Short mmCIF file of C-alpha atoms and ligand atoms in Angstrom, two decimals:
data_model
loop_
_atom_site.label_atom_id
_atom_site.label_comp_id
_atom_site.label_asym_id
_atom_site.label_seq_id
_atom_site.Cartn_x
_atom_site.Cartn_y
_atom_site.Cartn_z
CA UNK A 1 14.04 -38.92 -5.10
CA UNK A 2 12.84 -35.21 -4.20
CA UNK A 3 12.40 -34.43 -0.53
CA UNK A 4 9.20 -33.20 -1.42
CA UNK A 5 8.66 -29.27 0.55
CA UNK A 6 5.73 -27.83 0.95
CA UNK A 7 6.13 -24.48 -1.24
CA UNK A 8 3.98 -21.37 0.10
CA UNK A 9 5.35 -19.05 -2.67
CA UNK A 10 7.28 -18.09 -5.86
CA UNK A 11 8.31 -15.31 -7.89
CA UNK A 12 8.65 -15.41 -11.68
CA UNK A 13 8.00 -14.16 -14.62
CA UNK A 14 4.34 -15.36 -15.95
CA UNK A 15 4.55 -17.21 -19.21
CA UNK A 16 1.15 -15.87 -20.40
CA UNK A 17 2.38 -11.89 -19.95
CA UNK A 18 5.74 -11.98 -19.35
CA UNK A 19 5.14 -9.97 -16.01
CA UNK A 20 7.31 -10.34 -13.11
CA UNK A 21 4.49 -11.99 -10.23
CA UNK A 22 4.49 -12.84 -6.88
CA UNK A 23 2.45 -16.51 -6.30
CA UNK A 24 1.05 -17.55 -2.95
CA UNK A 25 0.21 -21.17 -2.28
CA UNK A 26 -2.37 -22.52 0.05
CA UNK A 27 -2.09 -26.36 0.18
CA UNK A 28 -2.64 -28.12 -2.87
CA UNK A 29 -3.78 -24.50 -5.10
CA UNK A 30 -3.14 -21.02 -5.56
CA UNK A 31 -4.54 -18.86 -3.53
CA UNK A 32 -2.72 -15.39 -4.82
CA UNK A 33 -1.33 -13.91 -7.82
CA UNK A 34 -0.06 -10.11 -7.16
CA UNK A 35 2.70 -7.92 -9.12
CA UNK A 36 5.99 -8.24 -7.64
CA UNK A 37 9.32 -5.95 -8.61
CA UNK A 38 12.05 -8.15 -9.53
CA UNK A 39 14.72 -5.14 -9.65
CA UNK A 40 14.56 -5.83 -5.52
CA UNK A 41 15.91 -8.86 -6.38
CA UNK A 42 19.52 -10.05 -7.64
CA UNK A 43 18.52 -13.78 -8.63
CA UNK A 44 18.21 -14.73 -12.51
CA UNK A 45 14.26 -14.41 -13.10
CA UNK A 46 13.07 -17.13 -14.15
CA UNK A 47 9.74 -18.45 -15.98
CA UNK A 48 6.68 -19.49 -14.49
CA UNK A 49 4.12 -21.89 -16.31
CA UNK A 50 1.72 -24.42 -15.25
CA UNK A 51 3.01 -27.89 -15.25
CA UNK A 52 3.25 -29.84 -18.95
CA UNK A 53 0.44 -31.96 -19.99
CA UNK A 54 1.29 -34.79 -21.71
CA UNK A 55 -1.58 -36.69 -23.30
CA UNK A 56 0.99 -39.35 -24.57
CA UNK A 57 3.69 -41.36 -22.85
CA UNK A 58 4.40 -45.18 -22.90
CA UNK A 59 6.89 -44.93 -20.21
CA UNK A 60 9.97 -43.02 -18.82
CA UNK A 61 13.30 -43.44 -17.62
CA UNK A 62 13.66 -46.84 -17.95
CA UNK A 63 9.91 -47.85 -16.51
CA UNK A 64 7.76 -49.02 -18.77
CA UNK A 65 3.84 -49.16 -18.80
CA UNK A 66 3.43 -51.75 -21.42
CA UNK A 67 4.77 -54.41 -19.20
CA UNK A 68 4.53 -58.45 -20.34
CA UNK A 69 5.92 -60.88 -17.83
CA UNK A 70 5.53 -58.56 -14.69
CA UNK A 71 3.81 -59.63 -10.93
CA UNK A 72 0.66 -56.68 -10.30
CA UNK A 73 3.26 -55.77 -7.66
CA UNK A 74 6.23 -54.81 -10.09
CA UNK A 75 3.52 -53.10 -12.67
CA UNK A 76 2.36 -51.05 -9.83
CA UNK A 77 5.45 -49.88 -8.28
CA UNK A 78 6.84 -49.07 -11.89
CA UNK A 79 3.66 -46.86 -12.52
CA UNK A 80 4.58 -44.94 -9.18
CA UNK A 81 8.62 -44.53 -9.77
CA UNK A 82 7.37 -43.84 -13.22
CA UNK A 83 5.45 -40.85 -12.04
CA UNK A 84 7.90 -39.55 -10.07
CA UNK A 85 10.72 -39.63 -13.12
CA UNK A 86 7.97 -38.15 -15.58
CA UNK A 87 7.31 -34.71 -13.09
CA UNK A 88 11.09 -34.24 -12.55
CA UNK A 89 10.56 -33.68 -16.30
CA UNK A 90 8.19 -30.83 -15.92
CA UNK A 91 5.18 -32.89 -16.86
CA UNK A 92 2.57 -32.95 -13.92
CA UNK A 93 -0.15 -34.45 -15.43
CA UNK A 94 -0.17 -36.75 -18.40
CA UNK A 95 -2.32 -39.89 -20.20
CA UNK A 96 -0.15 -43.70 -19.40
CA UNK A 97 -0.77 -45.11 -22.64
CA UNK A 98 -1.12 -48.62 -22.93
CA UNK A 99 -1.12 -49.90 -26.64
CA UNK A 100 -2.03 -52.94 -28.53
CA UNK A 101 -1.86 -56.42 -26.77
CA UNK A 102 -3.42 -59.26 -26.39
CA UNK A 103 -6.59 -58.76 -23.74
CA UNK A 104 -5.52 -60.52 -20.73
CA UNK A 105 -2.06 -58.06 -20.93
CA UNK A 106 -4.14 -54.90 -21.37
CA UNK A 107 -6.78 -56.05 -18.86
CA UNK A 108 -3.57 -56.12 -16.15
CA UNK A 109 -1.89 -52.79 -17.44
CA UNK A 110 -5.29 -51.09 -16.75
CA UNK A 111 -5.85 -53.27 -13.39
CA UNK A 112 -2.39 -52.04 -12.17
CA UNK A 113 -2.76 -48.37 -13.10
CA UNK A 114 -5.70 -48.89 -11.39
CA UNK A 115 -4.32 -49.75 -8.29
CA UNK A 116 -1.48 -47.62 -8.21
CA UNK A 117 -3.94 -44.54 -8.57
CA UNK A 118 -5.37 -46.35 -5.11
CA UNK A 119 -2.43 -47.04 -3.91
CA UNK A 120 -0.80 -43.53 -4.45
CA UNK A 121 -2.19 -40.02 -4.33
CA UNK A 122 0.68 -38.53 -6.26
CA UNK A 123 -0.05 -41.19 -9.22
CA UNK A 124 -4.05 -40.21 -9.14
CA UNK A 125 -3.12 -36.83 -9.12
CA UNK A 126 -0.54 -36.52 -12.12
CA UNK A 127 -2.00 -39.19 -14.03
CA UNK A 128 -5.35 -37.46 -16.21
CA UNK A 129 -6.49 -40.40 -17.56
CA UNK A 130 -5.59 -43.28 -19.41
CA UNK A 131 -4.64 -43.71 -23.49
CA UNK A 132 -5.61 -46.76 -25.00
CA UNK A 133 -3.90 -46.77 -28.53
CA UNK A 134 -4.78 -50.07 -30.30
CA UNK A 135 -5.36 -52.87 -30.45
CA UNK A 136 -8.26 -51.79 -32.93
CA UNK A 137 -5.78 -50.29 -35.95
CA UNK A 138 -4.80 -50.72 -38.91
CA UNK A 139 -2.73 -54.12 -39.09
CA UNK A 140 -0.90 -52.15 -42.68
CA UNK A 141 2.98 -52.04 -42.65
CA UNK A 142 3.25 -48.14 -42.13
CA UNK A 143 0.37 -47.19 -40.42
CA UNK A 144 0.98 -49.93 -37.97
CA UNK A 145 3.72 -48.02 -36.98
CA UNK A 146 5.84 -50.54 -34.17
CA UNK A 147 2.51 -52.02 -32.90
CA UNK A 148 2.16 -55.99 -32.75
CA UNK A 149 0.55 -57.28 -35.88
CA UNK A 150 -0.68 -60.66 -34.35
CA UNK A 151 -2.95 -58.70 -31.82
CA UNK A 152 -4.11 -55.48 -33.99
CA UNK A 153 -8.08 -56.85 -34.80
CA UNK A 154 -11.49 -55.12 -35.14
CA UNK A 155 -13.05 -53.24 -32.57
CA UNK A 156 -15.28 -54.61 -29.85
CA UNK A 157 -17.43 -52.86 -27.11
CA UNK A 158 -17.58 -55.95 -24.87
CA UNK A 159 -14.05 -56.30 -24.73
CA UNK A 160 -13.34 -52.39 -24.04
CA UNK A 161 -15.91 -52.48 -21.46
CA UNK A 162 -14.10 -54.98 -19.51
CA UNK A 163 -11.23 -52.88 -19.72
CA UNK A 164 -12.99 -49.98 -19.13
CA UNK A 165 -14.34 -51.31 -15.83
CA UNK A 166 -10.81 -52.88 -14.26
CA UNK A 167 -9.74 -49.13 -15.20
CA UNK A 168 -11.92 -47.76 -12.69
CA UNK A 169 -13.69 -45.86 -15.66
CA UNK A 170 -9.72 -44.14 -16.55
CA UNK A 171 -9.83 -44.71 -20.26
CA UNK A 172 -10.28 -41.60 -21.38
CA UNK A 173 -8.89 -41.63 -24.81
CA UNK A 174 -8.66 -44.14 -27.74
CA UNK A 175 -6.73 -44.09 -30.83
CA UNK A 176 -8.77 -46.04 -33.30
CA UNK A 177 -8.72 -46.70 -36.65
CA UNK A 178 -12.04 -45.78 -38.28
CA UNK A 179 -11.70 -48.62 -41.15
CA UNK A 180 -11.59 -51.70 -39.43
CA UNK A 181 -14.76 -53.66 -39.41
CA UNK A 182 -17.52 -51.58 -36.59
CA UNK A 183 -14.89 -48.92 -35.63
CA UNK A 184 -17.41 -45.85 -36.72
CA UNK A 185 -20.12 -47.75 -34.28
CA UNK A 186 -17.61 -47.73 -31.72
CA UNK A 187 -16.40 -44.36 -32.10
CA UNK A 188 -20.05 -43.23 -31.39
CA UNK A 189 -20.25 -45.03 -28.51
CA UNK A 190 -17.15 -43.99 -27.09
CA UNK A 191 -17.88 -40.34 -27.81
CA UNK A 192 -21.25 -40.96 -26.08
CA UNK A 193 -19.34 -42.05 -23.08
CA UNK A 194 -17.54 -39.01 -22.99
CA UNK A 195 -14.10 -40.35 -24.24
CA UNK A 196 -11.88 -38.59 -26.26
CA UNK A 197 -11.80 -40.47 -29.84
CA UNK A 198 -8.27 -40.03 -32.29
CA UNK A 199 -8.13 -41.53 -35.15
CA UNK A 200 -4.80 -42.86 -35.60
CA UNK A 201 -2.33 -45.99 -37.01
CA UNK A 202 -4.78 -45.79 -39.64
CA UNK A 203 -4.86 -46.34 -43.87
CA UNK A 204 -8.83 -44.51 -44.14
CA UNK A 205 -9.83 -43.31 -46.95
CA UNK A 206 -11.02 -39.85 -46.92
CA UNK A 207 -14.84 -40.64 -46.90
CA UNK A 208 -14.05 -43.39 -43.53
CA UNK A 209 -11.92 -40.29 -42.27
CA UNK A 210 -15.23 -38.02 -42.23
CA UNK A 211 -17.25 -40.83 -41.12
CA UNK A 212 -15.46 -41.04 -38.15
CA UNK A 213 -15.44 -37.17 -37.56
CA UNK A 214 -19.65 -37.45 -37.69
CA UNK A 215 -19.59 -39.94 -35.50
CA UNK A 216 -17.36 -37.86 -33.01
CA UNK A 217 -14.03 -38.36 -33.01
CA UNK A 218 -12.40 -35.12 -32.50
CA UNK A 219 -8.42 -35.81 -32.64
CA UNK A 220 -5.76 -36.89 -34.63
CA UNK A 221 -3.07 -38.97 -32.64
CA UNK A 222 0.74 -37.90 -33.42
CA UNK A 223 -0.60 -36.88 -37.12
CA UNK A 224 2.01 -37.49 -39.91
CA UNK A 225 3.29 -40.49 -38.40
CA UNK A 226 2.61 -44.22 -38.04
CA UNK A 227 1.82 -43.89 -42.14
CA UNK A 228 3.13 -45.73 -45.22
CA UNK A 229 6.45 -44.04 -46.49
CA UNK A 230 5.18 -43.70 -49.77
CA UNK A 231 1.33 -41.83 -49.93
CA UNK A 232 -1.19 -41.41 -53.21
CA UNK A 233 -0.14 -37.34 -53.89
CA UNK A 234 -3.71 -37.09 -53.08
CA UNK A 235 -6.08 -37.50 -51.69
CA UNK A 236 -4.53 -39.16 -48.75
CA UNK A 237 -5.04 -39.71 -44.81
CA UNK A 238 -2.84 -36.96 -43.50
CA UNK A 239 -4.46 -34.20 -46.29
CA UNK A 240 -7.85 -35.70 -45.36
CA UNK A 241 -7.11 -35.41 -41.24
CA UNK A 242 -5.06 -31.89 -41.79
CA UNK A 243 -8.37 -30.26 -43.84
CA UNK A 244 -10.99 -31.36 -41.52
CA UNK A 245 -11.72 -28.77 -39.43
CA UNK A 246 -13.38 -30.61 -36.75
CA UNK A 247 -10.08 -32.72 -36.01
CA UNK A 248 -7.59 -31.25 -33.39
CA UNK A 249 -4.41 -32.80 -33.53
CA UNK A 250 -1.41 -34.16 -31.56
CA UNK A 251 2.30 -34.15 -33.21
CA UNK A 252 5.43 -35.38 -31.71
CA UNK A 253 7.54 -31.96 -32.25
CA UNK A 254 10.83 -33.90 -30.96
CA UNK A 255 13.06 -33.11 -34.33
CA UNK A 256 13.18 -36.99 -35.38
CA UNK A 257 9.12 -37.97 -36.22
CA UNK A 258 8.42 -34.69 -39.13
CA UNK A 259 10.62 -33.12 -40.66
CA UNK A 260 10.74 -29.17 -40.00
CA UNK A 261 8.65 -28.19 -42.52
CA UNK A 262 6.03 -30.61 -42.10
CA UNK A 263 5.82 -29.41 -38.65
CA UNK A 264 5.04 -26.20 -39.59
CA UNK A 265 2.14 -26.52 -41.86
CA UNK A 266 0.28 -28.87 -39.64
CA UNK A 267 0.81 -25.85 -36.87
CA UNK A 268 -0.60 -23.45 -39.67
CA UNK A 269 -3.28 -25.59 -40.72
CA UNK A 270 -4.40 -26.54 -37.23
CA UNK A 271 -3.42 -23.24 -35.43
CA UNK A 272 -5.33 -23.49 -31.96
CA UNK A 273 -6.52 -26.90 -32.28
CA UNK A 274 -2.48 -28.25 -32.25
CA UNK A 275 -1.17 -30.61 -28.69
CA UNK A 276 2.09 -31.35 -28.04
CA UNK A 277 2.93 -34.92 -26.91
CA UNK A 278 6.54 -36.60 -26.16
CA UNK A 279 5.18 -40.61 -26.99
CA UNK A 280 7.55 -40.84 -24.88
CA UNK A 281 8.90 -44.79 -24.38
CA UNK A 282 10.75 -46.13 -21.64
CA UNK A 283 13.33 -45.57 -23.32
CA UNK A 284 13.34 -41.82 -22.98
CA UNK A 285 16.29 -40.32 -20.73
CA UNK A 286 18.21 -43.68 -21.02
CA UNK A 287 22.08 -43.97 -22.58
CA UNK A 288 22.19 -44.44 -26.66
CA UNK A 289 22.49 -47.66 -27.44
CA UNK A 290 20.63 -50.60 -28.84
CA UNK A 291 17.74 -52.10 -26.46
CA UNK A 292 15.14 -55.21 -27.29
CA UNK A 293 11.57 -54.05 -26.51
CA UNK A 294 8.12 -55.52 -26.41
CA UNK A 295 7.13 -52.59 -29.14
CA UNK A 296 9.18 -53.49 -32.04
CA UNK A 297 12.45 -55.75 -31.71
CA UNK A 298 15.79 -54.48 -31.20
CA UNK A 299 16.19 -50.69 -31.60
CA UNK A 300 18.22 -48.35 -31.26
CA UNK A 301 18.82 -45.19 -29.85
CA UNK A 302 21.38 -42.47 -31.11
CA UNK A 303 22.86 -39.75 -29.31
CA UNK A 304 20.33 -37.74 -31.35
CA UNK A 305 17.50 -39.06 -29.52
CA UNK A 306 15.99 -40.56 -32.77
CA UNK A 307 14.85 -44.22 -31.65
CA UNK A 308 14.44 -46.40 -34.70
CA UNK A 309 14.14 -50.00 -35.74
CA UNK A 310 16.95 -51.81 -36.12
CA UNK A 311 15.64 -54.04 -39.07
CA UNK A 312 14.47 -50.68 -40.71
CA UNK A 313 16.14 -47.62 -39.38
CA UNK A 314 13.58 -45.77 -41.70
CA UNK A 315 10.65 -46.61 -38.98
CA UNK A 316 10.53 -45.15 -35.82
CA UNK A 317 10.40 -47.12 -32.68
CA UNK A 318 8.92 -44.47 -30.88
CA UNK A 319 10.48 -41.26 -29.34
CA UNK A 320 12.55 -40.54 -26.67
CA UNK A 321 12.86 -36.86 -25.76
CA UNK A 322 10.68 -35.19 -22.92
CA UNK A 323 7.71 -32.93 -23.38
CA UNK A 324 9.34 -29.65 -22.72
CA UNK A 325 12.20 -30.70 -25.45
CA UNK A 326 9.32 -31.02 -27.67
CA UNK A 327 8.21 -27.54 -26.91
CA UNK A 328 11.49 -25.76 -27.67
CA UNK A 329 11.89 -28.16 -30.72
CA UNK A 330 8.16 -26.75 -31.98
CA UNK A 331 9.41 -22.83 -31.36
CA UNK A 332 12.63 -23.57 -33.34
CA UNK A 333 10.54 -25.14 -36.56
CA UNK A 334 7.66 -22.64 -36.37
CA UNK A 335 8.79 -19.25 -34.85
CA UNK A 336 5.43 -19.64 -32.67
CA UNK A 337 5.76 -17.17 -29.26
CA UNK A 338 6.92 -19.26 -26.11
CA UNK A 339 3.27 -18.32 -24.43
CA UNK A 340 1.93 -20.28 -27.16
CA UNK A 341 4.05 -23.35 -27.46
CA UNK A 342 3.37 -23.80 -24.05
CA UNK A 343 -0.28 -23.21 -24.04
CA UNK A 344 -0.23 -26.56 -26.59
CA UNK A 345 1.01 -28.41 -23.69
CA UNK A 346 -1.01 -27.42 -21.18
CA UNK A 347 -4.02 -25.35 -21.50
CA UNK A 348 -4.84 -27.23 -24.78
CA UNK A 349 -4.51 -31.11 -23.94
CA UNK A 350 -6.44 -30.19 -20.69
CA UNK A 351 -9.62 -28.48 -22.71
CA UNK A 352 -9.48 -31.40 -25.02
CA UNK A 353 -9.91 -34.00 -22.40
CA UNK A 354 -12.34 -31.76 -20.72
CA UNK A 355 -10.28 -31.52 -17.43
CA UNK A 356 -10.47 -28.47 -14.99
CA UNK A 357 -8.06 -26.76 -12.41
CA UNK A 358 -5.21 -27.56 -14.41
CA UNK A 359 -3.56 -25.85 -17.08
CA UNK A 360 -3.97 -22.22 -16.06
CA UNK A 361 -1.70 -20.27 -13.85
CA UNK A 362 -4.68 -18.64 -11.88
CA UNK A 363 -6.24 -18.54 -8.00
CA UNK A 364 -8.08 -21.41 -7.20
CA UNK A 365 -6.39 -23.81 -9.48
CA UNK A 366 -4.16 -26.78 -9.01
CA UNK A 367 -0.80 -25.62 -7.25
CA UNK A 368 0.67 -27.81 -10.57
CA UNK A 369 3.59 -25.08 -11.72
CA UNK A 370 7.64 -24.69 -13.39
CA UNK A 371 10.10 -22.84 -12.98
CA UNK A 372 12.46 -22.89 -15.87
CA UNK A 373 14.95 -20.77 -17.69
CA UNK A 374 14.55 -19.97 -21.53
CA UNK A 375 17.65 -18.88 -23.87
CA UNK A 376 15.33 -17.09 -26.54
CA UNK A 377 19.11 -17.44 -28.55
CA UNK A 378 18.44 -21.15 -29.08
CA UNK A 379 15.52 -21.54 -27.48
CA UNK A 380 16.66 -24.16 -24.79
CA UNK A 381 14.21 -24.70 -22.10
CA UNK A 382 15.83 -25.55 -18.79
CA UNK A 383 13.67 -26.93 -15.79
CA UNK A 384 14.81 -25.66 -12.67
CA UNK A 385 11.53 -26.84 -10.13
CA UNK A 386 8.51 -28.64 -10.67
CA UNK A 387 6.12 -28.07 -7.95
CA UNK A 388 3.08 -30.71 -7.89
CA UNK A 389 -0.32 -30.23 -6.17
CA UNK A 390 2.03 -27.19 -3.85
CA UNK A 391 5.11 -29.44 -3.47
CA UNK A 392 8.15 -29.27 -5.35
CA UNK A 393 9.25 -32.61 -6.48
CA UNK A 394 12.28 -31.46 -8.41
CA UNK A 395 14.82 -28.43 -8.16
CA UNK A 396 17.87 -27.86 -10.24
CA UNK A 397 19.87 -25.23 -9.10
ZN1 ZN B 401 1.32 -44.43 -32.00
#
């Protein structure tokens, strides 16, 4: 693990304006910004950009949020090793997401992130909020994606609540499927409660789609995927999600879940209102290889990175490639400026979940920075230091 120093200053280049800066630290924010001459210096310069925001990952490194079979003790001390393998990726905030499972295993995934946000300062601090993706989706082949078919079922405010409440109030976004039986009621209530609603794992027509969209939800979870491999030309849930204008969206940009192309048009379609998210699974950062998981079987992982089902290596099992691998797949597909990839996984996930401080490389907010070095020639993003809350918890030299 990271010895964890206290940082009062870096020099970089700014990501936003590509100018060389001096930043001063004060505790936990940033308390300066001034202009700073790297010709003084003989170092390699390298980049400077608030911390990734991830509003997506299942688990890291070998830890793994969606836990069966686990003491509260084990669940909590994976959630805080967890944390400190997912900001020695560059991400220093992000949403745990805990997906569909039968309610006494959901009620103790949100109990122990719970407790290991009491527990641990640096796990309330990096972790934003929590993702609850299921169980209310569609129980379709496809759109199901890897989620458990025997515990996908209609929505239910009494049940959430309960969740809700052993959360500490940390749900702060659900993936939902607006079809099932009472999703659009939920939706509204969960938009009332100031949760982010995405429609997602769904098979809605185009008219449940807008439904949905009136009755708040406002993004589209990892759009294109966790759909049937064979679509009506149209109309269709991914042209019905990619033309409403009221729907951000989130896309896993790792090279394996859209093709190219497809990742392109949804970043022209959406422009501004695109996210970035990894999905990460634990299996993310581990050895290639074939691993049995809670999510879908046995799957495997290639050298690639593409993790897919072993009884259908046509569906995904998930991804397992980091945020900022995400970011420098996106610039590849799309030719979009490095300022603005990285804006879609920062300021953008933050603004959507309506969180402050963080985000932003500016005085007064969160000391939550990298350091990394970009080869515009291929467009490789390397990590060198992740500093978290004015401590750097990682340093590559
Ligand atoms: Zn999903």
């Amino acid at each position: 693990m990271s010895s964890e120093t206290v940082v009062t200053e870096i020099r970089g280049k700014l990501v936003t304006t590509g100018a060389s800066v001096l930043i001063e630290l004060e505790g936990k924010r940033i308390a300066k910004i001034s202009p700073f001459d790297h010709q003084e210096s003989n170092d390699e310069e390298l980049w400077i950009a608030p911390g990734l925001i991830d509003l997506q990952i299942n688990g890291y490194a070998g830890y793994d949020l969606n836990l069966s079979d686990s003491s509260m003790e084990e669940r909590i001390e994976t959630i805080r090793l967890m944390v400190d393998k997912v900001l020695e990726s560059g991400v220093t905030s992000f949403c745990p997401t805990i997906i569909t499972a039968g309610y006494e295993q959901i009620y103790d995934s949100m109990t122990a992130l719970r407790l290991a946000c009491e527990r641990y300062s640096v796990v309330d601090e990096t972790i934003l909020g929590i993702h609850l993706e299921g169980p209310y989706l569609s129980d379709q082949d496809g759109p199901r994606g890897a989620h458990p078919k025997e515990h996908i079922r209609d929505p239910e405010w009494t049940e959430f609540a309960k969740w809700q409440y052993v959360s500490g109030g940390r749900i702060r976004m659900v993936t939902i499927a607006p079809e099932r039986s009472g999703a659009i009621a939920m939706i509204r209530e969960l938009a009332r409660a100031g949760v982010l609603v995405c429609i997602g794992h769904t098979a809605a027509t185009h008219e449940e789609i807008a439904a949905a969209v009136d009755a708040g939800a406002r993004m589209s979870t990892h759009l294109g995927n966790a759909a049937h491999l064979q679509l009506p030309r149209h109309p269709n849930y991914i042209w019905s999600q990619l033309s409403e204008d009221r729907l951000s969206a989130s896309i896993i940009a790792d090279g394996h879940h859209l093709h190219p192309s497809v990742i392109k048009v949804i970043a022209r379609v959406k422009q501004d209102q695109l996210v970035l998210v990894s999905d990460a699974v634990h299996l993310a950062g581990m050895e290639p290889g074939i691993y049995r998981t809670h999510v879908g079987g046995e799957v495997e992982l290639l050298p690639s990175g593409r993790l897919q089902l072993v009884a259908n290596p046509l569906m995904l099992g998930g991804a397992a490639v980091s945020l900022s691998e995400c970011v420098q797949c996106f610039i590849r597909f799309t030719g979009t400026e490095l300022s603005e990839a990285i804006g879609m996984a920062t300021i953008k996930p933050a603004k959507l979940l309506g969180v402050q401080q963080i985000g932003v490389v500016e005085a007064g907010y969160w000391a939550d920075l990298i350091l990394f070095a970009w080869d515009k020639s291929d467009g490789s993003i390397s990590v060198r230091a992740v500093i978290k809350r004015g401590k750097q918890v990682y340093s590559k030299r």
